[in-house]
mmCIF file with all atom_site columns, N, CA and C in Angstrom:
data_model
loop_
_atom_site.group_PDB
_atom_site.id
_atom_site.type_symbol
_atom_site.label_atom_id
_atom_site.label_alt_id
_atom_site.label_comp_id
_atom_site.label_asym_id
_atom_site.label_entity_id
_atom_site.label_seq_id
_atom_site.pdbx_PDB_ins_code
_atom_site.Cartn_x
_atom_site.Cartn_y
_atom_site.Cartn_z
_atom_site.occupancy
_atom_site.B_iso_or_equiv
_atom_site.pdbx_formal_charge
_atom_site.auth_seq_id
_atom_site.auth_comp_id
_atom_site.auth_asym_id
_atom_site.auth_atom_id
_atom_site.pdbx_PDB_model_num
ATOM 1   N N  . UNK A 1 1  ? 133.544 -33.622 10.447 1.00 49.00 ? 493 UNK A N  1
ATOM 2   C CA . UNK A 1 1  ? 132.648 -32.449 10.577 1.00 49.00 ? 493 UNK A CA 1
ATOM 3   C C  . UNK A 1 1  ? 133.141 -31.455 10.057 1.00 49.00 ? 493 UNK A C  1
ATOM 4   N N  . UNK A 1 2  ? 132.057 -30.736 9.458  1.00 61.00 ? 494 UNK A N  1
ATOM 5   C CA . UNK A 1 2  ? 132.061 -28.988 8.987  1.00 61.00 ? 494 UNK A CA 1
ATOM 6   C C  . UNK A 1 2  ? 132.141 -27.934 9.410  1.00 61.00 ? 494 UNK A C  1
ATOM 7   N N  . UNK A 1 3  ? 133.197 -27.515 9.217  1.00 64.00 ? 495 UNK A N  1
ATOM 8   C CA . UNK A 1 3  ? 133.230 -25.742 10.464 1.00 64.00 ? 495 UNK A CA 1
ATOM 9   C C  . UNK A 1 3  ? 131.940 -25.071 10.485 1.00 64.00 ? 495 UNK A C  1
ATOM 10  N N  . UNK A 1 4  ? 131.460 -25.086 11.386 1.00 62.00 ? 496 UNK A N  1
ATOM 11  C CA . UNK A 1 4  ? 130.567 -24.213 11.776 1.00 62.00 ? 496 UNK A CA 1
ATOM 12  C C  . UNK A 1 4  ? 130.255 -22.714 11.332 1.00 62.00 ? 496 UNK A C  1
ATOM 13  N N  . UNK A 1 5  ? 129.077 -22.101 10.757 1.00 70.00 ? 497 UNK A N  1
ATOM 14  C CA . UNK A 1 5  ? 129.184 -20.770 10.088 1.00 70.00 ? 497 UNK A CA 1
ATOM 15  C C  . UNK A 1 5  ? 128.599 -19.873 11.028 1.00 70.00 ? 497 UNK A C  1
ATOM 16  N N  . UNK A 1 6  ? 129.578 -18.697 11.538 1.00 64.00 ? 498 UNK A N  1
ATOM 17  C CA . UNK A 1 6  ? 128.688 -17.411 12.502 1.00 64.00 ? 498 UNK A CA 1
ATOM 18  C C  . UNK A 1 6  ? 127.647 -16.949 11.927 1.00 64.00 ? 498 UNK A C  1
ATOM 19  N N  . UNK A 1 7  ? 126.563 -17.137 12.690 1.00 70.00 ? 499 UNK A N  1
ATOM 20  C CA . UNK A 1 7  ? 125.184 -16.530 11.765 1.00 70.00 ? 499 UNK A CA 1
ATOM 21  C C  . UNK A 1 7  ? 125.198 -15.066 12.848 1.00 70.00 ? 499 UNK A C  1
ATOM 22  N N  . UNK A 1 8  ? 125.174 -15.447 14.281 1.00 72.00 ? 500 UNK A N  1
ATOM 23  C CA . UNK A 1 8  ? 125.022 -14.144 14.822 1.00 72.00 ? 500 UNK A CA 1
ATOM 24  C C  . UNK A 1 8  ? 125.885 -13.962 15.605 1.00 72.00 ? 500 UNK A C  1
ATOM 25  N N  . UNK A 1 9  ? 125.509 -12.876 16.477 1.00 77.00 ? 501 UNK A N  1
ATOM 26  C CA . UNK A 1 9  ? 125.953 -12.574 17.825 1.00 77.00 ? 501 UNK A CA 1
ATOM 27  C C  . UNK A 1 9  ? 125.511 -12.870 19.082 1.00 77.00 ? 501 UNK A C  1
ATOM 28  N N  . UNK A 1 10 ? 125.918 -12.832 20.667 1.00 74.00 ? 502 UNK A N  1
ATOM 29  C CA . UNK A 1 10 ? 125.170 -13.391 21.694 1.00 74.00 ? 502 UNK A CA 1
ATOM 30  C C  . UNK A 1 10 ? 125.998 -12.323 22.734 1.00 74.00 ? 502 UNK A C  1
ATOM 31  N N  . UNK A 1 11 ? 125.918 -11.409 23.490 1.00 76.00 ? 503 UNK A N  1
ATOM 32  C CA . UNK A 1 11 ? 126.127 -11.073 24.476 1.00 76.00 ? 503 UNK A CA 1
ATOM 33  C C  . UNK A 1 11 ? 126.209 -11.835 25.445 1.00 76.00 ? 503 UNK A C  1
ATOM 34  N N  . UNK A 1 12 ? 127.563 -12.291 26.062 1.00 74.00 ? 504 UNK A N  1
ATOM 35  C CA . UNK A 1 12 ? 127.617 -12.742 27.338 1.00 74.00 ? 504 UNK A CA 1
ATOM 36  C C  . UNK A 1 12 ? 128.079 -12.233 28.477 1.00 74.00 ? 504 UNK A C  1
ATOM 37  N N  . UNK A 1 13 ? 127.739 -12.719 29.582 1.00 82.00 ? 505 UNK A N  1
ATOM 38  C CA . UNK A 1 13 ? 128.516 -11.338 30.522 1.00 82.00 ? 505 UNK A CA 1
ATOM 39  C C  . UNK A 1 13 ? 129.097 -11.984 31.506 1.00 82.00 ? 505 UNK A C  1
ATOM 40  N N  . UNK A 1 14 ? 130.115 -12.435 31.479 1.00 84.00 ? 506 UNK A N  1
ATOM 41  C CA . UNK A 1 14 ? 130.778 -13.228 32.383 1.00 84.00 ? 506 UNK A CA 1
ATOM 42  C C  . UNK A 1 14 ? 131.613 -12.051 33.041 1.00 84.00 ? 506 UNK A C  1
ATOM 43  N N  . UNK A 1 15 ? 132.103 -12.100 34.403 1.00 86.00 ? 507 UNK A N  1
ATOM 44  C CA . UNK A 1 15 ? 133.833 -11.693 34.543 1.00 86.00 ? 507 UNK A CA 1
ATOM 45  C C  . UNK A 1 15 ? 134.659 -12.785 33.789 1.00 86.00 ? 507 UNK A C  1
ATOM 46  N N  . UNK A 1 16 ? 135.698 -12.194 34.326 1.00 87.00 ? 508 UNK A N  1
ATOM 47  C CA . UNK A 1 16 ? 136.616 -13.357 34.519 1.00 87.00 ? 508 UNK A CA 1
ATOM 48  C C  . UNK A 1 16 ? 136.880 -14.280 35.346 1.00 87.00 ? 508 UNK A C  1
ATOM 49  N N  . UNK A 1 17 ? 136.205 -14.503 36.799 1.00 91.00 ? 509 UNK A N  1
ATOM 50  C CA . UNK A 1 17 ? 136.462 -14.886 37.258 1.00 91.00 ? 509 UNK A CA 1
ATOM 51  C C  . UNK A 1 17 ? 135.385 -16.209 37.617 1.00 91.00 ? 509 UNK A C  1
ATOM 52  N N  . UNK A 1 18 ? 133.979 -15.781 36.734 1.00 93.00 ? 510 UNK A N  1
ATOM 53  C CA . UNK A 1 18 ? 133.180 -16.502 36.989 1.00 93.00 ? 510 UNK A CA 1
ATOM 54  C C  . UNK A 1 18 ? 133.547 -17.554 35.382 1.00 93.00 ? 510 UNK A C  1
ATOM 55  N N  . UNK A 1 19 ? 134.354 -16.858 34.296 1.00 93.00 ? 511 UNK A N  1
ATOM 56  C CA . UNK A 1 19 ? 134.932 -18.310 32.879 1.00 93.00 ? 511 UNK A CA 1
ATOM 57  C C  . UNK A 1 19 ? 136.100 -19.121 34.273 1.00 93.00 ? 511 UNK A C  1
ATOM 58  N N  . UNK A 1 20 ? 136.782 -18.521 35.029 1.00 93.00 ? 512 UNK A N  1
ATOM 59  C CA . UNK A 1 20 ? 137.493 -19.398 35.646 1.00 93.00 ? 512 UNK A CA 1
ATOM 60  C C  . UNK A 1 20 ? 136.710 -20.638 36.836 1.00 93.00 ? 512 UNK A C  1
ATOM 61  N N  . UNK A 1 21 ? 135.581 -20.518 37.213 1.00 95.00 ? 513 UNK A N  1
ATOM 62  C CA . UNK A 1 21 ? 134.810 -21.100 38.137 1.00 95.00 ? 513 UNK A CA 1
ATOM 63  C C  . UNK A 1 21 ? 133.924 -21.855 36.718 1.00 95.00 ? 513 UNK A C  1
ATOM 64  N N  . UNK A 1 22 ? 133.887 -21.905 35.936 1.00 94.00 ? 514 UNK A N  1
ATOM 65  C CA . UNK A 1 22 ? 133.111 -22.440 34.881 1.00 94.00 ? 514 UNK A CA 1
ATOM 66  C C  . UNK A 1 22 ? 134.214 -23.146 34.595 1.00 94.00 ? 514 UNK A C  1
ATOM 67  N N  . UNK A 1 23 ? 135.037 -22.988 33.653 1.00 95.00 ? 515 UNK A N  1
ATOM 68  C CA . UNK A 1 23 ? 136.194 -24.001 33.744 1.00 95.00 ? 515 UNK A CA 1
ATOM 69  C C  . UNK A 1 23 ? 136.508 -25.074 34.443 1.00 95.00 ? 515 UNK A C  1
ATOM 70  N N  . UNK A 1 24 ? 136.818 -24.164 35.596 1.00 95.00 ? 516 UNK A N  1
ATOM 71  C CA . UNK A 1 24 ? 137.013 -25.291 36.910 1.00 95.00 ? 516 UNK A CA 1
ATOM 72  C C  . UNK A 1 24 ? 135.936 -26.511 36.819 1.00 95.00 ? 516 UNK A C  1
ATOM 73  N N  . UNK A 1 25 ? 134.833 -26.265 37.016 1.00 95.00 ? 517 UNK A N  1
ATOM 74  C CA . UNK A 1 25 ? 133.397 -27.391 37.112 1.00 95.00 ? 517 UNK A CA 1
ATOM 75  C C  . UNK A 1 25 ? 133.975 -28.437 35.811 1.00 95.00 ? 517 UNK A C  1
ATOM 76  N N  . UNK A 1 26 ? 133.552 -27.585 34.682 1.00 94.00 ? 518 UNK A N  1
ATOM 77  C CA . UNK A 1 26 ? 134.241 -28.488 33.661 1.00 94.00 ? 518 UNK A CA 1
ATOM 78  C C  . UNK A 1 26 ? 134.746 -29.123 33.134 1.00 94.00 ? 518 UNK A C  1
ATOM 79  N N  . UNK A 1 27 ? 135.989 -29.103 33.499 1.00 94.00 ? 519 UNK A N  1
ATOM 80  C CA . UNK A 1 27 ? 137.404 -29.937 34.161 1.00 94.00 ? 519 UNK A CA 1
ATOM 81  C C  . UNK A 1 27 ? 136.923 -30.690 34.678 1.00 94.00 ? 519 UNK A C  1
ATOM 82  N N  . UNK A 1 28 ? 136.557 -30.337 36.061 1.00 94.00 ? 520 UNK A N  1
ATOM 83  C CA . UNK A 1 28 ? 135.848 -31.647 36.919 1.00 94.00 ? 520 UNK A CA 1
ATOM 84  C C  . UNK A 1 28 ? 135.162 -32.735 36.221 1.00 94.00 ? 520 UNK A C  1
ATOM 85  N N  . UNK A 1 29 ? 134.223 -32.567 35.828 1.00 91.00 ? 521 UNK A N  1
ATOM 86  C CA . UNK A 1 29 ? 132.896 -32.497 35.379 1.00 91.00 ? 521 UNK A CA 1
ATOM 87  C C  . UNK A 1 29 ? 133.610 -34.138 34.345 1.00 91.00 ? 521 UNK A C  1
ATOM 88  N N  . UNK A 1 30 ? 134.646 -33.688 33.071 1.00 89.00 ? 522 UNK A N  1
ATOM 89  C CA . UNK A 1 30 ? 135.186 -33.590 31.781 1.00 89.00 ? 522 UNK A CA 1
ATOM 90  C C  . UNK A 1 30 ? 135.395 -35.488 32.409 1.00 89.00 ? 522 UNK A C  1
ATOM 91  N N  . UNK A 1 31 ? 136.592 -35.112 33.491 1.00 89.00 ? 523 UNK A N  1
ATOM 92  C CA . UNK A 1 31 ? 137.296 -36.134 34.401 1.00 89.00 ? 523 UNK A CA 1
ATOM 93  C C  . UNK A 1 31 ? 136.830 -36.763 35.175 1.00 89.00 ? 523 UNK A C  1
ATOM 94  N N  . UNK A 1 32 ? 135.760 -36.666 35.409 1.00 88.00 ? 524 UNK A N  1
ATOM 95  C CA . UNK A 1 32 ? 134.525 -37.888 36.143 1.00 88.00 ? 524 UNK A CA 1
ATOM 96  C C  . UNK A 1 32 ? 134.947 -39.253 35.545 1.00 88.00 ? 524 UNK A C  1
ATOM 97  N N  . UNK A 1 33 ? 135.017 -40.279 35.846 1.00 85.00 ? 525 UNK A N  1
ATOM 98  C CA . UNK A 1 33 ? 134.942 -41.927 35.394 1.00 85.00 ? 525 UNK A CA 1
ATOM 99  C C  . UNK A 1 33 ? 133.670 -42.770 35.507 1.00 85.00 ? 525 UNK A C  1
ATOM 100 N N  . UNK A 1 34 ? 133.291 -42.761 34.638 1.00 82.00 ? 526 UNK A N  1
ATOM 101 C CA . UNK A 1 34 ? 132.058 -42.978 34.634 1.00 82.00 ? 526 UNK A CA 1
ATOM 102 C C  . UNK A 1 34 ? 132.099 -44.575 34.229 1.00 82.00 ? 526 UNK A C  1
ATOM 103 N N  . UNK A 1 35 ? 132.090 -45.877 34.806 1.00 83.00 ? 527 UNK A N  1
ATOM 104 C CA . UNK A 1 35 ? 132.200 -47.161 34.327 1.00 83.00 ? 527 UNK A CA 1
ATOM 105 C C  . UNK A 1 35 ? 131.344 -47.888 33.818 1.00 83.00 ? 527 UNK A C  1
ATOM 106 N N  . UNK A 1 36 ? 131.607 -48.706 32.678 1.00 82.00 ? 528 UNK A N  1
ATOM 107 C CA . UNK A 1 36 ? 130.715 -48.965 31.638 1.00 82.00 ? 528 UNK A CA 1
ATOM 108 C C  . UNK A 1 36 ? 129.735 -48.017 30.908 1.00 82.00 ? 528 UNK A C  1
ATOM 109 N N  . UNK A 1 37 ? 130.578 -47.003 30.705 1.00 80.00 ? 529 UNK A N  1
ATOM 110 C CA . UNK A 1 37 ? 129.680 -45.869 30.201 1.00 80.00 ? 529 UNK A CA 1
ATOM 111 C C  . UNK A 1 37 ? 131.119 -45.176 29.453 1.00 80.00 ? 529 UNK A C  1
ATOM 112 N N  . UNK A 1 38 ? 130.347 -45.450 28.119 1.00 84.00 ? 530 UNK A N  1
ATOM 113 C CA . UNK A 1 38 ? 131.533 -44.731 26.597 1.00 84.00 ? 530 UNK A CA 1
ATOM 114 C C  . UNK A 1 38 ? 131.765 -42.949 26.759 1.00 84.00 ? 530 UNK A C  1
ATOM 115 N N  . UNK A 1 39 ? 132.819 -42.821 25.966 1.00 81.00 ? 531 UNK A N  1
ATOM 116 C CA . UNK A 1 39 ? 132.970 -41.268 26.787 1.00 81.00 ? 531 UNK A CA 1
ATOM 117 C C  . UNK A 1 39 ? 132.690 -40.495 25.775 1.00 81.00 ? 531 UNK A C  1
ATOM 118 N N  . UNK A 1 40 ? 131.340 -40.927 25.063 1.00 86.00 ? 532 UNK A N  1
ATOM 119 C CA . UNK A 1 40 ? 131.124 -39.842 23.995 1.00 86.00 ? 532 UNK A CA 1
ATOM 120 C C  . UNK A 1 40 ? 130.710 -38.938 24.777 1.00 86.00 ? 532 UNK A C  1
ATOM 121 N N  . UNK A 1 41 ? 129.780 -39.244 26.022 1.00 85.00 ? 533 UNK A N  1
ATOM 122 C CA . UNK A 1 41 ? 129.592 -37.597 26.711 1.00 85.00 ? 533 UNK A CA 1
ATOM 123 C C  . UNK A 1 41 ? 130.192 -36.811 26.870 1.00 85.00 ? 533 UNK A C  1
ATOM 124 N N  . UNK A 1 42 ? 131.404 -37.144 26.922 1.00 88.00 ? 534 UNK A N  1
ATOM 125 C CA . UNK A 1 42 ? 132.143 -35.923 27.240 1.00 88.00 ? 534 UNK A CA 1
ATOM 126 C C  . UNK A 1 42 ? 132.651 -34.557 26.467 1.00 88.00 ? 534 UNK A C  1
ATOM 127 N N  . UNK A 1 43 ? 132.088 -35.440 25.402 1.00 90.00 ? 535 UNK A N  1
ATOM 128 C CA . UNK A 1 43 ? 132.493 -34.161 23.629 1.00 90.00 ? 535 UNK A CA 1
ATOM 129 C C  . UNK A 1 43 ? 132.255 -33.022 23.839 1.00 90.00 ? 535 UNK A C  1
ATOM 130 N N  . UNK A 1 44 ? 130.606 -32.495 24.619 1.00 90.00 ? 536 UNK A N  1
ATOM 131 C CA . UNK A 1 44 ? 130.510 -31.701 24.592 1.00 90.00 ? 536 UNK A CA 1
ATOM 132 C C  . UNK A 1 44 ? 131.122 -30.772 25.423 1.00 90.00 ? 536 UNK A C  1
ATOM 133 N N  . UNK A 1 45 ? 131.943 -31.042 26.367 1.00 91.00 ? 537 UNK A N  1
ATOM 134 C CA . UNK A 1 45 ? 132.473 -30.692 27.413 1.00 91.00 ? 537 UNK A CA 1
ATOM 135 C C  . UNK A 1 45 ? 133.095 -30.381 27.289 1.00 91.00 ? 537 UNK A C  1
ATOM 136 N N  . UNK A 1 46 ? 134.031 -31.114 25.834 1.00 91.00 ? 538 UNK A N  1
ATOM 137 C CA . UNK A 1 46 ? 135.645 -30.609 25.559 1.00 91.00 ? 538 UNK A CA 1
ATOM 138 C C  . UNK A 1 46 ? 135.262 -29.513 25.047 1.00 91.00 ? 538 UNK A C  1
ATOM 139 N N  . UNK A 1 47 ? 134.094 -29.194 24.041 1.00 92.00 ? 539 UNK A N  1
ATOM 140 C CA . UNK A 1 47 ? 133.903 -28.621 23.174 1.00 92.00 ? 539 UNK A CA 1
ATOM 141 C C  . UNK A 1 47 ? 133.874 -27.314 23.872 1.00 92.00 ? 539 UNK A C  1
ATOM 142 N N  . UNK A 1 48 ? 132.892 -26.883 24.730 1.00 92.00 ? 540 UNK A N  1
ATOM 143 C CA . UNK A 1 48 ? 132.659 -26.067 25.533 1.00 92.00 ? 540 UNK A CA 1
ATOM 144 C C  . UNK A 1 48 ? 134.310 -24.917 26.486 1.00 92.00 ? 540 UNK A C  1
ATOM 145 N N  . UNK A 1 49 ? 134.939 -25.659 26.642 1.00 94.00 ? 541 UNK A N  1
ATOM 146 C CA . UNK A 1 49 ? 136.301 -25.936 27.576 1.00 94.00 ? 541 UNK A CA 1
ATOM 147 C C  . UNK A 1 49 ? 136.714 -25.279 26.758 1.00 94.00 ? 541 UNK A C  1
ATOM 148 N N  . UNK A 1 50 ? 137.094 -25.848 25.017 1.00 93.00 ? 542 UNK A N  1
ATOM 149 C CA . UNK A 1 50 ? 137.704 -24.612 24.351 1.00 93.00 ? 542 UNK A CA 1
ATOM 150 C C  . UNK A 1 50 ? 137.332 -23.478 24.141 1.00 93.00 ? 542 UNK A C  1
ATOM 151 N N  . UNK A 1 51 ? 136.003 -23.883 23.686 1.00 91.00 ? 543 UNK A N  1
ATOM 152 C CA . UNK A 1 51 ? 135.386 -22.954 23.247 1.00 91.00 ? 543 UNK A CA 1
ATOM 153 C C  . UNK A 1 51 ? 135.631 -20.832 24.416 1.00 91.00 ? 543 UNK A C  1
ATOM 154 N N  . UNK A 1 52 ? 135.660 -21.644 25.588 1.00 92.00 ? 544 UNK A N  1
ATOM 155 C CA . UNK A 1 52 ? 135.502 -20.997 27.382 1.00 92.00 ? 544 UNK A CA 1
ATOM 156 C C  . UNK A 1 52 ? 137.208 -20.281 27.102 1.00 92.00 ? 544 UNK A C  1
ATOM 157 N N  . UNK A 1 53 ? 138.115 -21.220 26.624 1.00 93.00 ? 545 UNK A N  1
ATOM 158 C CA . UNK A 1 53 ? 139.515 -20.807 26.998 1.00 93.00 ? 545 UNK A CA 1
ATOM 159 C C  . UNK A 1 53 ? 139.832 -19.852 25.887 1.00 93.00 ? 545 UNK A C  1
ATOM 160 N N  . UNK A 1 54 ? 139.241 -19.927 24.661 1.00 92.00 ? 546 UNK A N  1
ATOM 161 C CA . UNK A 1 54 ? 139.474 -18.994 23.341 1.00 92.00 ? 546 UNK A CA 1
ATOM 162 C C  . UNK A 1 54 ? 138.739 -17.447 23.855 1.00 92.00 ? 546 UNK A C  1
ATOM 163 N N  . UNK A 1 55 ? 137.762 -17.884 24.654 1.00 88.00 ? 547 UNK A N  1
ATOM 164 C CA . UNK A 1 55 ? 136.873 -15.910 24.922 1.00 88.00 ? 547 UNK A CA 1
ATOM 165 C C  . UNK A 1 55 ? 137.696 -16.172 25.851 1.00 88.00 ? 547 UNK A C  1
ATOM 166 N N  . UNK A 1 56 ? 138.507 -16.682 26.840 1.00 91.00 ? 548 UNK A N  1
ATOM 167 C CA . UNK A 1 56 ? 138.858 -16.005 27.584 1.00 91.00 ? 548 UNK A CA 1
ATOM 168 C C  . UNK A 1 56 ? 140.620 -15.030 27.415 1.00 91.00 ? 548 UNK A C  1
ATOM 169 N N  . UNK A 1 57 ? 141.165 -16.723 26.052 1.00 91.00 ? 549 UNK A N  1
ATOM 170 C CA . UNK A 1 57 ? 142.292 -15.914 26.170 1.00 91.00 ? 549 UNK A CA 1
ATOM 171 C C  . UNK A 1 57 ? 142.208 -14.098 24.986 1.00 91.00 ? 549 UNK A C  1
ATOM 172 N N  . UNK A 1 58 ? 140.786 -14.134 24.212 1.00 89.00 ? 550 UNK A N  1
ATOM 173 C CA . UNK A 1 58 ? 140.313 -13.102 23.823 1.00 89.00 ? 550 UNK A CA 1
ATOM 174 C C  . UNK A 1 58 ? 139.796 -11.364 24.571 1.00 89.00 ? 550 UNK A C  1
ATOM 175 N N  . UNK A 1 59 ? 139.619 -11.989 26.059 1.00 87.00 ? 551 UNK A N  1
ATOM 176 C CA . UNK A 1 59 ? 139.158 -11.130 26.953 1.00 87.00 ? 551 UNK A CA 1
ATOM 177 C C  . UNK A 1 59 ? 141.007 -10.715 27.194 1.00 87.00 ? 551 UNK A C  1
ATOM 178 N N  . UNK A 1 60 ? 141.972 -11.342 27.622 1.00 89.00 ? 552 UNK A N  1
ATOM 179 C CA . UNK A 1 60 ? 143.003 -11.280 28.133 1.00 89.00 ? 552 UNK A CA 1
ATOM 180 C C  . UNK A 1 60 ? 144.313 -10.333 26.952 1.00 89.00 ? 552 UNK A C  1
ATOM 181 N N  . UNK A 1 61 ? 143.745 -10.203 25.798 1.00 91.00 ? 553 UNK A N  1
ATOM 182 C CA . UNK A 1 61 ? 144.192 -9.970  24.681 1.00 91.00 ? 553 UNK A CA 1
ATOM 183 C C  . UNK A 1 61 ? 143.732 -8.336  24.557 1.00 91.00 ? 553 UNK A C  1
ATOM 184 N N  . UNK A 1 62 ? 142.709 -8.319  24.793 1.00 88.00 ? 554 UNK A N  1
ATOM 185 C CA . UNK A 1 62 ? 141.562 -7.120  24.937 1.00 88.00 ? 554 UNK A CA 1
ATOM 186 C C  . UNK A 1 62 ? 142.242 -6.319  25.568 1.00 88.00 ? 554 UNK A C  1
ATOM 187 N N  . UNK A 1 63 ? 142.628 -6.891  27.121 1.00 87.00 ? 555 UNK A N  1
ATOM 188 C CA . UNK A 1 63 ? 143.372 -5.990  28.465 1.00 87.00 ? 555 UNK A CA 1
ATOM 189 C C  . UNK A 1 63 ? 144.523 -5.537  28.178 1.00 87.00 ? 555 UNK A C  1
ATOM 190 N N  . UNK A 1 64 ? 145.390 -6.449  27.298 1.00 90.00 ? 556 UNK A N  1
ATOM 191 C CA . UNK A 1 64 ? 146.197 -6.164  27.107 1.00 90.00 ? 556 UNK A CA 1
ATOM 192 C C  . UNK A 1 64 ? 146.323 -4.611  25.972 1.00 90.00 ? 556 UNK A C  1
ATOM 193 N N  . UNK A 1 65 ? 145.808 -4.963  25.333 1.00 89.00 ? 557 UNK A N  1
ATOM 194 C CA . UNK A 1 65 ? 145.675 -3.707  24.190 1.00 89.00 ? 557 UNK A CA 1
ATOM 195 C C  . UNK A 1 65 ? 145.353 -1.784  25.210 1.00 89.00 ? 557 UNK A C  1
ATOM 196 N N  . UNK A 1 66 ? 144.468 -2.288  25.863 1.00 87.00 ? 558 UNK A N  1
ATOM 197 C CA . UNK A 1 66 ? 143.853 -1.352  26.164 1.00 87.00 ? 558 UNK A CA 1
ATOM 198 C C  . UNK A 1 66 ? 145.167 -0.779  27.135 1.00 87.00 ? 558 UNK A C  1
ATOM 199 N N  . UNK A 1 67 ? 146.722 -1.450  27.751 1.00 79.00 ? 559 UNK A N  1
ATOM 200 C CA . UNK A 1 67 ? 146.714 -0.996  28.516 1.00 79.00 ? 559 UNK A CA 1
ATOM 201 C C  . UNK A 1 67 ? 148.479 0.254   27.875 1.00 79.00 ? 559 UNK A C  1
#
């Protein structure tokens, strides 16, 4: 899979608490074990978790810079 090129910017308004809640929901959804179903359905959730963790880390870094 090729790395995607960033085309534009999007403004997403989430607080840190909302990001944490969303991550918890995604973790729980990803951990569901569905019998007789291949685990391909988990890939979008895993990618979204990674993206949200990156966003959260960026927020934390920016807060540390302001201190």
